[in-house]
Tab-separated table of C-alpha atoms in Angstrom:
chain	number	residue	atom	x	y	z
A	1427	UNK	CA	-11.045	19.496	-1.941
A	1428	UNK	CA	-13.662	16.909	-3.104
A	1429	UNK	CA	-14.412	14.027	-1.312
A	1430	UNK	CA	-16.687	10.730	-2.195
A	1431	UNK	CA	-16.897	7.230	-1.402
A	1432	UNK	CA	-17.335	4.097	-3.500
A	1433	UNK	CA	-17.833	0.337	-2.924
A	1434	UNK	CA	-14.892	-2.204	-4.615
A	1435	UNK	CA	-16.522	-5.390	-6.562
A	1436	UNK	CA	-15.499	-7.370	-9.341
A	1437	UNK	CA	-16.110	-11.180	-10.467
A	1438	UNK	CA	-15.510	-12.518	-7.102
A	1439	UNK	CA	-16.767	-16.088	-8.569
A	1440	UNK	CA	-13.708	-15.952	-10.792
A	1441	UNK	CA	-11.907	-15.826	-8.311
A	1442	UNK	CA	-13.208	-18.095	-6.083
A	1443	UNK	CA	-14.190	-16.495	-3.487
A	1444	UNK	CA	-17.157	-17.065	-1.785
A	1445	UNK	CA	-19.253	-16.192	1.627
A	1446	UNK	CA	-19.158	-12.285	0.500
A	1447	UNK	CA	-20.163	-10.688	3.226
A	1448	UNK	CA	-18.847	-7.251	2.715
A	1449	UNK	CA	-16.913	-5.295	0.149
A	1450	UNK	CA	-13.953	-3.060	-0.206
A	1451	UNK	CA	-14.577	0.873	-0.327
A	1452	UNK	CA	-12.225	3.986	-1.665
A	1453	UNK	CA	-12.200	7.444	-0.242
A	1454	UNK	CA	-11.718	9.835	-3.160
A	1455	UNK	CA	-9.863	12.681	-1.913
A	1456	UNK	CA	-9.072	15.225	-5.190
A	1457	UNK	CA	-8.780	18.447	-5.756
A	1458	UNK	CA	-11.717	20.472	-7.145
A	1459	UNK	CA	-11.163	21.802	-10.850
A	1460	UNK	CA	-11.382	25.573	-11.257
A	1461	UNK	CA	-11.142	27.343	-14.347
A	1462	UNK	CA	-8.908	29.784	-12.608
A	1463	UNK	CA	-6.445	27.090	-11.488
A	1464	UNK	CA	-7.014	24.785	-14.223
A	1465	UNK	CA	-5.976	21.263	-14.823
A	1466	UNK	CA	-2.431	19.831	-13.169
A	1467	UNK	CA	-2.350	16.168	-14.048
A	1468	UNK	CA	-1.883	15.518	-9.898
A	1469	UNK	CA	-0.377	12.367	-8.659
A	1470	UNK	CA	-2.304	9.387	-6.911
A	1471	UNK	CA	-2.019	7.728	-4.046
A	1472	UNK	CA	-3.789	4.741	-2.914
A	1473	UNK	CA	-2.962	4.182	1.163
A	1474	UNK	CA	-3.629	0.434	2.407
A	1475	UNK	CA	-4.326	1.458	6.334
A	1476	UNK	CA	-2.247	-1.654	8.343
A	1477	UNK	CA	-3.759	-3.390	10.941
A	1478	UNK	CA	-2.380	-6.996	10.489
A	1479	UNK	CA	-5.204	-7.743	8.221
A	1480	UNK	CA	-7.407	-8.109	10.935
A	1481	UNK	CA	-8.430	-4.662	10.687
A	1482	UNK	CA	-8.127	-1.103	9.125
A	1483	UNK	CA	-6.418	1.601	10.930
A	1484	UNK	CA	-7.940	5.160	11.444
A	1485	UNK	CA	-4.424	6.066	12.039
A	1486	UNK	CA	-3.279	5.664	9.146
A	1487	UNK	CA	-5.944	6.163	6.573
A	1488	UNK	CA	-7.392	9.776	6.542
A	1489	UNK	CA	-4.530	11.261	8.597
A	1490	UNK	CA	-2.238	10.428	6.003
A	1491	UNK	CA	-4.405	11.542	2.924
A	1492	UNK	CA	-4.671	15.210	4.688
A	1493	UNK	CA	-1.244	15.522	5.235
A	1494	UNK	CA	-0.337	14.462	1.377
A	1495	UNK	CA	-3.280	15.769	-0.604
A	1496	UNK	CA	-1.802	19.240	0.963
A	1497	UNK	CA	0.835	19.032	-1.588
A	1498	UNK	CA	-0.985	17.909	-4.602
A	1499	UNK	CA	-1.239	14.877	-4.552
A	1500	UNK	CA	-5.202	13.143	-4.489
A	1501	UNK	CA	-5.492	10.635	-2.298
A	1502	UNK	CA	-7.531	7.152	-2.306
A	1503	UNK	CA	-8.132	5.351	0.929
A	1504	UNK	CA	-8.718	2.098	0.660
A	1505	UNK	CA	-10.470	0.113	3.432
A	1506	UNK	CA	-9.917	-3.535	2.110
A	1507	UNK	CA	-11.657	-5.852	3.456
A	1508	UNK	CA	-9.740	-8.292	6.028
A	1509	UNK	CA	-9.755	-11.605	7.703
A	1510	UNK	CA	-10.027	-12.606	4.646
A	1511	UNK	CA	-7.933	-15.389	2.751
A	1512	UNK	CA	-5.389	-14.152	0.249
A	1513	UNK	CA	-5.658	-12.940	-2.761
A	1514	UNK	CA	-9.081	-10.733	-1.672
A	1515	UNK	CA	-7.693	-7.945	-0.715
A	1516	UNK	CA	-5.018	-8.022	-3.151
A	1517	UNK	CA	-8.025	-7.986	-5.734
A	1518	UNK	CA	-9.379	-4.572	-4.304
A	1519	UNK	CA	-6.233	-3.010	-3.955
A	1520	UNK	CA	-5.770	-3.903	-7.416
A	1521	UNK	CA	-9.408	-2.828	-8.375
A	1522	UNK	CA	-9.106	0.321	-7.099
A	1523	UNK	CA	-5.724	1.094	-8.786
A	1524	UNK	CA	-8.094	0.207	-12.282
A	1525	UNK	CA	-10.783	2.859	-11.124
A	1526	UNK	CA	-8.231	5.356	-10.014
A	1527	UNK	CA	-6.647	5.116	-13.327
A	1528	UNK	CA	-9.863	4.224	-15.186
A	1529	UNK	CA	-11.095	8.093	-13.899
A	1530	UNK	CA	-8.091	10.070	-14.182
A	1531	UNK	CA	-9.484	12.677	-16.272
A	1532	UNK	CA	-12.634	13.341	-14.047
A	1533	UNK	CA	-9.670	13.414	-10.919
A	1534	UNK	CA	-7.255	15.084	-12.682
A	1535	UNK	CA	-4.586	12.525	-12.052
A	1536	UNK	CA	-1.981	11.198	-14.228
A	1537	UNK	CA	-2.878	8.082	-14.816
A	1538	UNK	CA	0.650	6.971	-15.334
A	1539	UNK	CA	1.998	8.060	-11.817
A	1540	UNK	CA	0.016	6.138	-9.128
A	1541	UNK	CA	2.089	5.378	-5.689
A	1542	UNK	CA	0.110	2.792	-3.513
A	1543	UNK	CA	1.463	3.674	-0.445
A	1544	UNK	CA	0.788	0.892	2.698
A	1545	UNK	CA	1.438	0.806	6.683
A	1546	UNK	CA	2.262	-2.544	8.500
A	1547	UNK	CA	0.267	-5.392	6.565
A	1548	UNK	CA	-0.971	-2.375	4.641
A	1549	UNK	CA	2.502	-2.347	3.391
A	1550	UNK	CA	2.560	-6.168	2.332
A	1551	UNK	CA	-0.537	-5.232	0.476
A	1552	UNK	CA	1.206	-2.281	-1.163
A	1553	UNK	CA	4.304	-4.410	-1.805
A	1554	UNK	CA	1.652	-7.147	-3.185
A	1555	UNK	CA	0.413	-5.365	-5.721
A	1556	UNK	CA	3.452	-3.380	-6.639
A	1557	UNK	CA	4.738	-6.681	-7.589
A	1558	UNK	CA	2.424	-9.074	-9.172
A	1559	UNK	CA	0.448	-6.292	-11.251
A	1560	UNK	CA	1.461	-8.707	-14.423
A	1561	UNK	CA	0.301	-11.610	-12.937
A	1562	UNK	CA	-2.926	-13.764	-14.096
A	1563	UNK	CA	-3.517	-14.165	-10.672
A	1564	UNK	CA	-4.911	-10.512	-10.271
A	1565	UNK	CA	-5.917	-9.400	-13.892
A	1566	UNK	CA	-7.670	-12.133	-14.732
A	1567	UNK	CA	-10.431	-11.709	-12.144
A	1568	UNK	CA	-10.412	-8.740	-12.920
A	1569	UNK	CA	-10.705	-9.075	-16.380
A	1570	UNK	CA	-7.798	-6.481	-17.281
A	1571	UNK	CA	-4.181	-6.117	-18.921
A	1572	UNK	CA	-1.102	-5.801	-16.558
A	1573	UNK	CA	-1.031	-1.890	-17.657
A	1574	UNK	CA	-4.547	-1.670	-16.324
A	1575	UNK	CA	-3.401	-2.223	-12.678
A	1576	UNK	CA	0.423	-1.155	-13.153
A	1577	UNK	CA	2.292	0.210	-9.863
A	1578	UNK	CA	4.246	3.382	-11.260
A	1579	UNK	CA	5.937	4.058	-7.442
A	1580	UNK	CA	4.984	2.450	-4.097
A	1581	UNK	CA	5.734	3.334	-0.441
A	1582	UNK	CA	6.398	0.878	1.982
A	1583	UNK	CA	5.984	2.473	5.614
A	1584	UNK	CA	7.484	-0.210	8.187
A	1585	UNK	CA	6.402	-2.886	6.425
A	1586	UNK	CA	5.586	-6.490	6.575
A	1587	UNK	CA	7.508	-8.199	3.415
A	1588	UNK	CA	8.616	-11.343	4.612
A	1589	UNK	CA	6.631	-14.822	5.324
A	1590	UNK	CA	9.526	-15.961	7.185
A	1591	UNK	CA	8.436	-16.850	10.875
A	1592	UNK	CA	11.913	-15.501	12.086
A	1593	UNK	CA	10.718	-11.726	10.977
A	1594	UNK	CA	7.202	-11.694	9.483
A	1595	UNK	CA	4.348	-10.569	11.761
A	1596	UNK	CA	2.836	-14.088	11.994
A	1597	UNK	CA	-0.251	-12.923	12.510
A	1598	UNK	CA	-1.067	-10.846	9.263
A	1599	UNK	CA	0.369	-14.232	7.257
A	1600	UNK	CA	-1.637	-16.511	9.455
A	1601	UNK	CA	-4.928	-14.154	8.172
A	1602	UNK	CA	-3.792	-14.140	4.903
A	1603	UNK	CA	-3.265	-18.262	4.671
A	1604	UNK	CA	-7.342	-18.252	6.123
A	1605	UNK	CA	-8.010	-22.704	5.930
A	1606	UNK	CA	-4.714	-23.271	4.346
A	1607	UNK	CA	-2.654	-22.539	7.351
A	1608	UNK	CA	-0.578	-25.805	6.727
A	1609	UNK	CA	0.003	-25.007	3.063
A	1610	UNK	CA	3.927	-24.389	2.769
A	1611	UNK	CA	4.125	-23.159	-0.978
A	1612	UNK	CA	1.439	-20.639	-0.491
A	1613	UNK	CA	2.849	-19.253	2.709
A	1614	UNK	CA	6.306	-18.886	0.586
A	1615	UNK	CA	4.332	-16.791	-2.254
A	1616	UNK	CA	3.415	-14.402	0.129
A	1617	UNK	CA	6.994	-13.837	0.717
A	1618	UNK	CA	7.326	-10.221	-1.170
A	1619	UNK	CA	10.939	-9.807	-1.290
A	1620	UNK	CA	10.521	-13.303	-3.574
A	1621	UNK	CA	8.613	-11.439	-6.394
A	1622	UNK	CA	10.778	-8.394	-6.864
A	1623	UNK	CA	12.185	-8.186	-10.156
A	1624	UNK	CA	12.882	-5.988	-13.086
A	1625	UNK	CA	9.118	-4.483	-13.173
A	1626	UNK	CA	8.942	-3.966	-9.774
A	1627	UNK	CA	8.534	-0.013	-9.351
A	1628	UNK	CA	10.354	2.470	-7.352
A	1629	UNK	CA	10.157	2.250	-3.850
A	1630	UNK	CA	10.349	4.560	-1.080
A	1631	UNK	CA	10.822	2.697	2.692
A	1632	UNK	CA	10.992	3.644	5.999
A	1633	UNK	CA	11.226	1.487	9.134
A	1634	UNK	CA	12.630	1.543	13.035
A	1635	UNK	CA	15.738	-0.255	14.126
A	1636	UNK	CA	13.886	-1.415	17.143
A	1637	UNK	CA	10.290	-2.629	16.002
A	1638	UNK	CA	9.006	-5.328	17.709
A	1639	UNK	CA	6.225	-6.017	16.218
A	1640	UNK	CA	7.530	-6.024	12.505
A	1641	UNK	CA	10.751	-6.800	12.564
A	1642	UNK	CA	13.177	-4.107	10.291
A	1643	UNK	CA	14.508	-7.063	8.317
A	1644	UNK	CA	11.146	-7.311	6.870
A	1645	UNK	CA	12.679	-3.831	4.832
A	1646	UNK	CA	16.128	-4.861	4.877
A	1647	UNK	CA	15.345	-7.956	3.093
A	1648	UNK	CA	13.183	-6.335	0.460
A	1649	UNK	CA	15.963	-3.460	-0.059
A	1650	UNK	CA	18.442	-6.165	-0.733
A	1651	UNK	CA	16.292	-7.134	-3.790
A	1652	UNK	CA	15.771	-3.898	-4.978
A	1653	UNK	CA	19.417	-3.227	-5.050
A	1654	UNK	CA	20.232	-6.809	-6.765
A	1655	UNK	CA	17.597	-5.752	-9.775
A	1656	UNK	CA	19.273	-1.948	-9.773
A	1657	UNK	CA	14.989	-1.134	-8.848
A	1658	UNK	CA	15.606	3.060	-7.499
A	1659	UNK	CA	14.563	3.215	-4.365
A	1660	UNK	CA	14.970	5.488	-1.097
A	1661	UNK	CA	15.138	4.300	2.588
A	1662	UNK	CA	15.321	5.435	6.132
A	1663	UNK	CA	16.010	3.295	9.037
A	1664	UNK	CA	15.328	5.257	12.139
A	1665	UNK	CA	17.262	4.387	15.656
A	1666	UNK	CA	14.031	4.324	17.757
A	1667	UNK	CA	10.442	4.595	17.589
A	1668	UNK	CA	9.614	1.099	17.836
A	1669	UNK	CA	6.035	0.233	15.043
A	1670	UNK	CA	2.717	2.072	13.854
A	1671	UNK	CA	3.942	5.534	14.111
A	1672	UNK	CA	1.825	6.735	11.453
A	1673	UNK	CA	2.272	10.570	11.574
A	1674	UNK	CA	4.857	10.348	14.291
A	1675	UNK	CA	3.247	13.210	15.809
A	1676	UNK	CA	0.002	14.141	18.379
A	1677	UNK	CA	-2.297	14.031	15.251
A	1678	UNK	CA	-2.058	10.525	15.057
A	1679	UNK	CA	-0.386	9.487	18.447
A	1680	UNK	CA	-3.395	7.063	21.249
A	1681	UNK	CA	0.169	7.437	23.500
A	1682	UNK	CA	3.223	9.222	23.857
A	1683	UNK	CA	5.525	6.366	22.384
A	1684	UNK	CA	3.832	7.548	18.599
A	1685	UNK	CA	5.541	10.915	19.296
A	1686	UNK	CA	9.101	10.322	18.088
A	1687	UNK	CA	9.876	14.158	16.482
A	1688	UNK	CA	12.825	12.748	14.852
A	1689	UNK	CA	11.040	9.852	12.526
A	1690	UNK	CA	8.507	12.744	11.493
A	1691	UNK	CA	10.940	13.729	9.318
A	1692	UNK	CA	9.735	10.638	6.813
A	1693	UNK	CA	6.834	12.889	5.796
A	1694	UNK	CA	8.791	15.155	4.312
A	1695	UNK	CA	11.422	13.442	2.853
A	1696	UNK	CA	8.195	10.806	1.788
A	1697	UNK	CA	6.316	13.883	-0.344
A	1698	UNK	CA	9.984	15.075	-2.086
A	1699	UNK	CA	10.828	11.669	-3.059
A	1700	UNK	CA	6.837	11.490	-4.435
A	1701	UNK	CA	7.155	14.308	-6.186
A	1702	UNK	CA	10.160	13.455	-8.170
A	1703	UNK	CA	9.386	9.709	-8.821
């Protein structure tokens, strides 16, 4: 296994953002290229770490690229940077899917089956990008076509979706609406389950019937979309284990509530359905 690190940037005047202080990076976690094994074409994935866009998870950022880089599949962290107003991070997140697919031959990825994969406000991020990868409002900062930062599969592990203040996490939308806190129409974009539509990608979900923190109708309400635009998609909706699980297990556990044995089962059914997709 390889591993390097790069900093995120691109025209951050075009978008009009300002005050940089710090940018975006990507762990590159691929597989090294022997003549003996030869090339594979691997999948990507890019993981958004949650944290309520206040900050990045350790949890679920490297954790999560061992476990699934085990079974072929290169991984890209991406520590996005946060307390920031939207769209910045959605920017990097969509920069890095560009330089993921941008170096697919030096990775050996195929560059047309990339799976951003997100935790918590991770997974808005994931969601974000998995659904407005056509939109001006990300390519043209960028300076790219749609194709450039297409979503070919995403995973959305219990995931914030909704703006609404009866289920989102308020505080990952109040750090996303940064000086415009008042400013109904933009709090209503940020709404994901609003932007599904034909070109959303398949999805994979997985959530707990008794999350406090991020409510389960936050995936219920997305799933409902994905079934009205016949989008493929796979779900599991576990009984208990309450939010940020991560690995479910003592690898990732700070306390005995993040070992739940029976919602560990989403990694596996997680790298079947990613190998398929």
């Amino acid at each position: 296994m390889q591993k390097e690190t790069i900093e995120l940037s691109f025209d951050y005047d075009k978008a009009g953002i300002k005050d940089i202080d710090d940018r975006a990076t990507l762990d590159c976690y691929y597989h090294t290229l022997t003549e003996e094994i030869g090339r594979k074409k691997h999948r990507a994935m890019i993981i958004c770490p949650g944290g309520g866009y206040d900050f990045c998870s350790e949890r679920e950022a490297e954790p999560i690229a061992f476990r699934f880089i085990g079974y072929g599949i290169c991984c890209f962290v991406l520590r996005y940077t946060c307390q920031r107003a939207f769209p910045q991070n959605a920017l990097e997140c969509a920069a890095a899917i560009k330089y993921v697919r941008e170096n697919a031959e030096r990775f050996d990825i195929d560059p047309d089956k990339i799976i951003v994969t997100g935790f918590s406000a991770g997974g808005h991020l994931a969601a974000t990008v998995a659904n407005l990868w056509n939109d001006e409002i990300l390519t043209k900062p960028l300076d790219c076509t749609p194709e450039d930062i297409k979503v070919n599969a995403s995973m959305l592990c219990y995931p914030v979706i909704t703006s609404d203040p009866e289920f989102t996490h308020e505080g990952s939308i109040l750090n996303l609406l940064r000086g415009r806190e008042d400013d109904k129409e933009l709090r209503d974009y940020l709404a994901m389950e609003k932007h599904v539509g034909p070109h959303t990608p398949h999805t994979f979900l997985w959530h707990c019937s008794d999350d406090g923190c991020v409510r389960v109708q936050n995936s219920l309400l997305y799933m409902t979309e994905l079934a009205k635009y016949w989008i493929p998609f796979e779900s599991h909706i576990y009984e208990h284990g309450g939010h940020g699980l991560s690995l479910c297990d003592e690898s990732t556990a700070t306390w005995d509530g993040h070992i739940q044995p029976i919602c560990e089962a989403w990694t596996d059914a997680a790298v079947k359905w990613a190998l398929r997709v």
